[in-house]
Amino acid sequence: SIDYISDADGEFEVYVQPQQGGEATQLTKRTGVIIENIAWLPDSKTLLVIGAGNKIYSLDVATKALKLQDENRAGYGGFDI
């Protein structure tokens, strides 16, 4: 799957889309999180979401559950999720 951030609905949200094409699935909707970056975790079932203020979230792709994991006040280094 291809993951990306789009502001098509007026706010930055996370989407996934099959590599071979097809319709995208919106994974977040009006969460209040200012999404800055995303990356797949090694389990291929969870996305790591970097939010404003150095907040780190996990996003379960199957359930669309977004969970705050940590907040790093000193930058992005040092996380182990």
PDB file of C-alpha atoms in Angstrom:
ATOM      1  CA  SER A   1       0.000   0.000   0.000  1.00  0.00           C
ATOM      2  CA  ILE A   2       0.974   3.604  -0.535  1.00  0.00           C
ATOM      3  CA  ASP A   3       0.431   5.937   2.390  1.00  0.00           C
ATOM      4  CA  TYR A   4       0.145   9.699   2.051  1.00  0.00           C
ATOM      5  CA  ILE A   5      -1.122  12.880   3.670  1.00  0.00           C
ATOM      6  CA  SER A   6      -3.694  14.995   1.857  1.00  0.00           C
ATOM      7  CA  ASP A   7      -5.733  18.080   2.659  1.00  0.00           C
ATOM      8  CA  ALA A   8      -8.423  17.213   0.099  1.00  0.00           C
ATOM      9  CA  ASP A   9     -11.163  17.607   2.748  1.00  0.00           C
ATOM     10  CA  GLY A  10      -9.718  20.852   4.161  1.00  0.00           C
ATOM     11  CA  GLU A  11      -7.543  19.315   6.895  1.00  0.00           C
ATOM     12  CA  PHE A  12      -4.433  17.176   6.627  1.00  0.00           C
ATOM     13  CA  GLU A  13      -5.485  13.517   6.917  1.00  0.00           C
ATOM     14  CA  VAL A  14      -3.814  10.132   6.371  1.00  0.00           C
ATOM     15  CA  TYR A  15      -4.814   7.892   3.440  1.00  0.00           C
ATOM     16  CA  VAL A  16      -3.688   4.522   2.062  1.00  0.00           C
ATOM     17  CA  GLN A  17      -4.160   3.309  -1.480  1.00  0.00           C
ATOM     18  CA  PRO A  18      -3.355  -0.011  -3.191  1.00  0.00           C
ATOM     19  CA  GLN A  19      -0.146   0.098  -5.247  1.00  0.00           C
ATOM     20  CA  GLN A  20      -1.968  -1.278  -8.293  1.00  0.00           C
ATOM     21  CA  GLY A  21      -4.488   1.549  -8.141  1.00  0.00           C
ATOM     22  CA  GLY A  22      -8.010   1.716  -6.871  1.00  0.00           C
ATOM     23  CA  GLU A  23      -9.756   3.867  -4.349  1.00  0.00           C
ATOM     24  CA  ALA A  24      -7.914   5.408  -1.411  1.00  0.00           C
ATOM     25  CA  THR A  25      -9.037   4.734   2.167  1.00  0.00           C
ATOM     26  CA  GLN A  26      -9.069   7.648   4.603  1.00  0.00           C
ATOM     27  CA  LEU A  27      -7.575   6.546   7.932  1.00  0.00           C
ATOM     28  CA  THR A  28      -7.968   9.749   9.963  1.00  0.00           C
ATOM     29  CA  LYS A  29     -10.803  12.237  10.102  1.00  0.00           C
ATOM     30  CA  ARG A  30     -10.842  15.435  12.142  1.00  0.00           C
ATOM     31  CA  THR A  31      -8.684  14.018  14.943  1.00  0.00           C
ATOM     32  CA  GLY A  32      -7.389  17.404  16.054  1.00  0.00           C
ATOM     33  CA  VAL A  33      -3.834  16.192  15.391  1.00  0.00           C
ATOM     34  CA  ILE A  34      -1.727  18.381  13.107  1.00  0.00           C
ATOM     35  CA  ILE A  35      -0.107  15.638  11.015  1.00  0.00           C
ATOM     36  CA  GLU A  36       3.427  16.419   9.852  1.00  0.00           C
ATOM     37  CA  ASN A  37       4.806  13.053   8.722  1.00  0.00           C
ATOM     38  CA  ILE A  38       3.986   9.329   8.546  1.00  0.00           C
ATOM     39  CA  ALA A  39       5.938   6.081   8.193  1.00  0.00           C
ATOM     40  CA  TRP A  40       5.150   2.372   8.267  1.00  0.00           C
ATOM     41  CA  LEU A  41       6.224   0.350  11.282  1.00  0.00           C
ATOM     42  CA  PRO A  42       7.887  -3.036  10.558  1.00  0.00           C
ATOM     43  CA  ASP A  43       4.643  -4.934  11.299  1.00  0.00           C
ATOM     44  CA  SER A  44       3.064  -3.428   8.124  1.00  0.00           C
ATOM     45  CA  LYS A  45      -0.164  -2.973  10.090  1.00  0.00           C
ATOM     46  CA  THR A  46       0.629   0.276  11.866  1.00  0.00           C
ATOM     47  CA  LEU A  47       1.639   3.734  10.746  1.00  0.00           C
ATOM     48  CA  LEU A  48       3.777   6.012  12.873  1.00  0.00           C
ATOM     49  CA  VAL A  49       2.310   9.521  12.795  1.00  0.00           C
ATOM     50  CA  ILE A  50       4.415  12.528  13.721  1.00  0.00           C
ATOM     51  CA  GLY A  51       2.257  15.375  14.935  1.00  0.00           C
ATOM     52  CA  ALA A  52       2.953  19.004  15.733  1.00  0.00           C
ATOM     53  CA  GLY A  53       4.745  19.546  19.002  1.00  0.00           C
ATOM     54  CA  ASN A  54       6.869  16.405  18.511  1.00  0.00           C
ATOM     55  CA  LYS A  55       3.961  14.148  19.447  1.00  0.00           C
ATOM     56  CA  ILE A  56       4.266  10.565  18.240  1.00  0.00           C
ATOM     57  CA  TYR A  57       1.163   8.480  17.502  1.00  0.00           C
ATOM     58  CA  SER A  58       0.496   4.961  16.298  1.00  0.00           C
ATOM     59  CA  LEU A  59      -2.280   4.500  13.747  1.00  0.00           C
ATOM     60  CA  ASP A  60      -3.744   0.992  13.427  1.00  0.00           C
ATOM     61  CA  VAL A  61      -4.595   0.677   9.742  1.00  0.00           C
ATOM     62  CA  ALA A  62      -7.306  -1.981  10.287  1.00  0.00           C
ATOM     63  CA  THR A  63      -9.217  -0.183  13.055  1.00  0.00           C
ATOM     64  CA  LYS A  64      -8.186   3.423  12.214  1.00  0.00           C
ATOM     65  CA  ALA A  65      -7.409   3.906  15.922  1.00  0.00           C
ATOM     66  CA  LEU A  66      -4.949   6.732  16.582  1.00  0.00           C
ATOM     67  CA  LYS A  67      -3.104   6.452  19.908  1.00  0.00           C
ATOM     68  CA  LEU A  68      -0.635   8.907  21.438  1.00  0.00           C
ATOM     69  CA  GLN A  69       2.586   7.022  22.188  1.00  0.00           C
ATOM     70  CA  ASP A  70       4.967   9.699  23.365  1.00  0.00           C
ATOM     71  CA  GLU A  71       5.886  13.351  23.275  1.00  0.00           C
ATOM     72  CA  ASN A  72       9.527  14.230  22.749  1.00  0.00           C
ATOM     73  CA  ARG A  73      10.258  17.786  23.821  1.00  0.00           C
ATOM     74  CA  ALA A  74      13.873  17.554  22.618  1.00  0.00           C
ATOM     75  CA  GLY A  75      13.290  16.490  18.988  1.00  0.00           C
ATOM     76  CA  TYR A  76      12.631  13.218  17.153  1.00  0.00           C
ATOM     77  CA  GLY A  77      15.558  11.117  18.401  1.00  0.00           C
ATOM     78  CA  GLY A  78      15.261   8.518  21.115  1.00  0.00           C
ATOM     79  CA  PHE A  79      11.892   6.901  20.394  1.00  0.00           C
ATOM     80  CA  ASP A  80      11.506   3.139  20.582  1.00  0.00           C
ATOM     81  CA  ILE A  81       8.010   2.073  19.517  1.00  0.00           C
TER      82      ILE A  81
END
